[in-house]
Amino acid sequence: MQNASSHSRPSWFQRLYTRVCAHAASPHAPAWLAFLTFCEASFFPLPPETLLIPMVLARREYAWRYAFICTVFSVFGGLLGWLIGAMLLDLIARPIVHFYHAEHTLISLQEKFRQWGIWFILLKGLTPIPFKLVTIASGMAHFALLPFIIACTVTRGLRFFLVAGLLKQFGPSIKKFIETRLPLVMGAAAIVFISGFLLLHYL
């Protein structure tokens, strides 16, 4: 009997997932989503999908609202990243870049801004590469603000609305898959997260 109860006890993955889902349905969740998305675009490592996915699964009728929040505050955070790169290079930008061990990557990013301009932001905003490095590098390159804002809005909006739309349409089946294959999902998310940092060395 003791063994049976220990087997039925939820893992720490499941307990964490249950806790996140509970917070995702709370009235304060949109404010936390906005804060996380803003910080992620300028200095924070966790992607907004960490909170966006459980929030949409908890309240699918608000999927478009949550995607809109992510898009708007990602652009605001991107503007902060631009300002950090343009005006606070030694004070803030270099410590952030050093945290990601991306000093060489930042030089490469600046060169690609000169070559590709707005298309570079549109492409990199959809990849697992930390978006903050793109925004900081754009500020260091003094990339024009209006095209920067437009590109950030398009690429981040496409990413967040695509995620929200898929969850809104296939939410029950996706939620069931996550709950029954939680360790697999967590492992896949970790691989995507780590791959973003590995890609930095191939820019």
Coordinates of C-alpha atoms in Angstrom, one line a residue:
M1 CA 0.0 0.0 0.0
Q2 CA 2.8 2.4 0.8
N3 CA 4.5 1.7 -2.6
A4 CA 1.2 2.3 -4.4
S5 CA 0.7 5.7 -2.7
S6 CA 4.2 6.8 -3.5
H7 CA 3.6 5.9 -7.2
S8 CA 0.4 8.0 -7.2
R9 CA 2.1 11.0 -5.7
P10 CA 2.6 13.8 -8.3
S11 CA 6.1 14.6 -9.3
W12 CA 7.7 18.0 -8.7
F13 CA 7.1 18.7 -12.5
Q14 CA 3.4 18.1 -12.0
R15 CA 3.2 20.1 -8.8
L16 CA 5.0 23.0 -10.4
Y17 CA 2.7 22.8 -13.5
T18 CA -0.4 22.8 -11.2
R19 CA 0.9 25.8 -9.3
V20 CA 1.7 27.8 -12.5
C21 CA -1.7 27.0 -13.9
A22 CA -3.4 28.2 -10.7
H23 CA -1.5 31.5 -10.9
A24 CA -2.2 31.8 -14.6
A25 CA -6.0 31.9 -13.9
S26 CA -5.6 34.6 -11.2
P27 CA -6.8 38.2 -11.7
H28 CA -3.1 39.4 -11.4
A29 CA -1.9 37.1 -14.2
P30 CA -2.1 39.7 -17.0
A31 CA 0.0 42.2 -15.0
W32 CA 2.7 39.5 -14.4
L33 CA 2.5 38.6 -18.1
A34 CA 3.1 42.2 -19.1
F35 CA 6.0 42.5 -16.7
L36 CA 7.6 39.3 -17.8
T37 CA 7.3 40.2 -21.5
F38 CA 8.7 43.7 -20.9
C39 CA 11.7 42.4 -19.0
E40 CA 12.4 39.6 -21.5
A41 CA 12.8 42.0 -24.4
S42 CA 15.6 43.9 -22.6
F43 CA 17.4 41.8 -20.0
F44 CA 15.4 38.9 -18.4
P45 CA 16.2 35.3 -19.7
L46 CA 12.8 33.6 -19.4
P47 CA 10.6 33.7 -22.5
P48 CA 7.0 35.1 -22.2
E49 CA 5.6 31.7 -23.3
T50 CA 6.5 30.5 -19.8
L51 CA 3.4 32.3 -18.6
L52 CA 1.5 32.9 -21.9
I53 CA 0.9 29.2 -22.5
P54 CA -0.7 28.3 -19.2
M55 CA -2.7 31.5 -19.2
V56 CA -4.3 30.7 -22.5
L57 CA -4.9 27.1 -21.5
A58 CA -6.6 28.4 -18.4
R59 CA -8.7 31.1 -20.1
R60 CA -8.9 30.4 -23.9
E61 CA -11.5 33.1 -24.4
Y62 CA -8.8 35.7 -23.5
A63 CA -6.2 34.2 -25.9
W64 CA -6.1 37.3 -28.2
R65 CA -6.0 39.7 -25.3
Y66 CA -3.0 37.9 -23.8
A67 CA -1.2 37.9 -27.2
F68 CA -1.9 41.6 -27.5
I69 CA -0.4 42.2 -24.0
C70 CA 2.7 40.2 -24.9
T71 CA 3.1 42.1 -28.2
V72 CA 2.7 45.6 -26.7
F73 CA 5.0 45.1 -23.7
S74 CA 7.6 43.2 -25.8
V75 CA 7.8 46.4 -28.0
F76 CA 8.1 48.6 -24.9
G77 CA 10.8 46.2 -23.5
G78 CA 12.5 46.3 -26.9
L79 CA 12.7 50.1 -26.7
L80 CA 14.4 49.8 -23.3
G81 CA 16.8 47.3 -24.8
W82 CA 17.5 49.8 -27.7
L83 CA 18.1 52.6 -25.1
I84 CA 20.5 50.4 -23.1
G85 CA 22.5 49.6 -26.2
A86 CA 22.5 53.2 -27.5
M87 CA 23.1 55.1 -24.3
L88 CA 24.1 52.8 -21.5
L89 CA 26.6 50.6 -23.2
D90 CA 29.3 50.3 -20.5
L91 CA 27.0 50.6 -17.5
I92 CA 24.3 48.1 -18.4
A93 CA 24.6 46.6 -21.9
R94 CA 28.0 45.0 -21.5
P95 CA 27.1 43.2 -18.2
I96 CA 24.0 41.8 -19.8
V97 CA 25.9 40.6 -22.9
H98 CA 28.6 39.2 -20.7
F99 CA 26.0 37.2 -18.7
Y100 CA 25.1 35.5 -22.0
H101 CA 28.7 35.1 -23.0
A102 CA 27.8 36.8 -26.3
E103 CA 30.4 39.5 -26.7
H104 CA 31.5 38.2 -30.1
T105 CA 27.8 37.7 -31.1
L106 CA 27.0 41.3 -30.4
I107 CA 29.7 42.4 -32.8
S108 CA 28.3 40.0 -35.4
L109 CA 24.7 41.3 -34.7
Q110 CA 25.8 44.9 -35.3
E111 CA 27.3 43.9 -38.7
K112 CA 24.2 42.1 -39.7
F113 CA 22.1 45.2 -38.9
R114 CA 24.2 47.1 -41.4
Q115 CA 23.7 44.4 -44.0
W116 CA 20.1 43.4 -43.5
G117 CA 18.4 46.2 -41.5
I118 CA 14.8 45.7 -40.7
W119 CA 14.7 42.1 -42.1
F120 CA 17.2 41.0 -39.5
I121 CA 14.8 42.0 -36.7
L122 CA 11.9 40.4 -38.4
L123 CA 13.8 37.1 -38.7
K124 CA 15.5 37.0 -35.3
G125 CA 12.3 37.9 -33.4
L126 CA 10.8 34.6 -34.4
T127 CA 13.8 32.4 -33.3
P128 CA 14.8 31.1 -29.9
I129 CA 17.7 33.5 -29.9
P130 CA 17.3 35.9 -26.8
F131 CA 15.4 38.9 -28.2
K132 CA 17.2 41.2 -25.8
L133 CA 20.4 40.8 -27.7
V134 CA 18.7 41.9 -30.9
T135 CA 17.3 45.0 -29.2
I136 CA 20.5 45.9 -27.4
A137 CA 22.5 45.4 -30.6
S138 CA 20.1 47.5 -32.6
G139 CA 20.6 50.4 -30.1
M140 CA 24.4 50.0 -30.3
A141 CA 24.1 50.2 -34.1
H142 CA 21.8 53.3 -33.7
F143 CA 19.2 51.6 -35.8
A144 CA 16.4 54.0 -36.7
L145 CA 13.6 53.9 -34.0
L146 CA 10.5 53.9 -36.2
P147 CA 11.6 50.9 -38.4
F148 CA 12.7 49.2 -35.2
I149 CA 9.3 49.7 -33.5
I150 CA 7.5 48.5 -36.7
A151 CA 9.7 45.4 -37.0
C152 CA 9.4 44.5 -33.3
T153 CA 5.6 44.8 -33.5
V154 CA 5.4 42.6 -36.6
T155 CA 7.8 39.8 -35.5
R156 CA 6.7 39.6 -31.9
G157 CA 3.0 40.0 -32.7
L158 CA 3.3 37.2 -35.2
R159 CA 5.0 34.9 -32.7
F160 CA 2.6 35.6 -29.8
F161 CA -0.6 35.6 -31.8
L162 CA 0.5 32.3 -33.5
V163 CA 1.1 30.6 -30.1
A164 CA -2.2 32.0 -28.7
G165 CA -4.1 31.0 -31.8
L166 CA -2.9 27.4 -31.8
L167 CA -3.7 27.1 -28.1
K168 CA -7.1 28.7 -28.5
Q169 CA -8.0 26.3 -31.3
F170 CA -6.5 23.1 -29.9
G171 CA -6.4 24.0 -26.2
P172 CA -8.0 20.9 -24.7
S173 CA -6.0 18.4 -26.7
I174 CA -2.7 20.4 -26.1
K175 CA -3.5 20.6 -22.4
K176 CA -4.2 16.9 -22.2
F177 CA -0.9 16.2 -23.9
I178 CA 1.0 18.5 -21.6
E179 CA -0.5 17.0 -18.5
T180 CA 0.1 13.4 -19.6
R181 CA 3.5 13.9 -21.0
L182 CA 4.8 16.7 -18.7
P183 CA 8.4 15.5 -18.4
L184 CA 8.7 15.2 -22.2
V185 CA 7.2 18.7 -22.6
M186 CA 9.5 20.2 -20.0
G187 CA 12.5 18.5 -21.7
A188 CA 11.5 19.8 -25.1
A189 CA 11.1 23.4 -23.7
A190 CA 14.5 23.2 -22.1
I191 CA 16.0 22.1 -25.5
V192 CA 14.4 25.0 -27.3
F193 CA 15.6 27.4 -24.6
I194 CA 19.2 26.1 -24.6
S195 CA 19.2 26.1 -28.4
G196 CA 18.7 29.8 -28.4
F197 CA 21.9 30.3 -26.6
L198 CA 23.8 27.8 -28.7
L199 CA 22.6 29.6 -31.9
L200 CA 24.4 32.7 -30.6
H201 CA 27.7 31.1 -31.6
Y202 CA 26.6 30.6 -35.2
L203 CA 25.4 34.2 -35.9

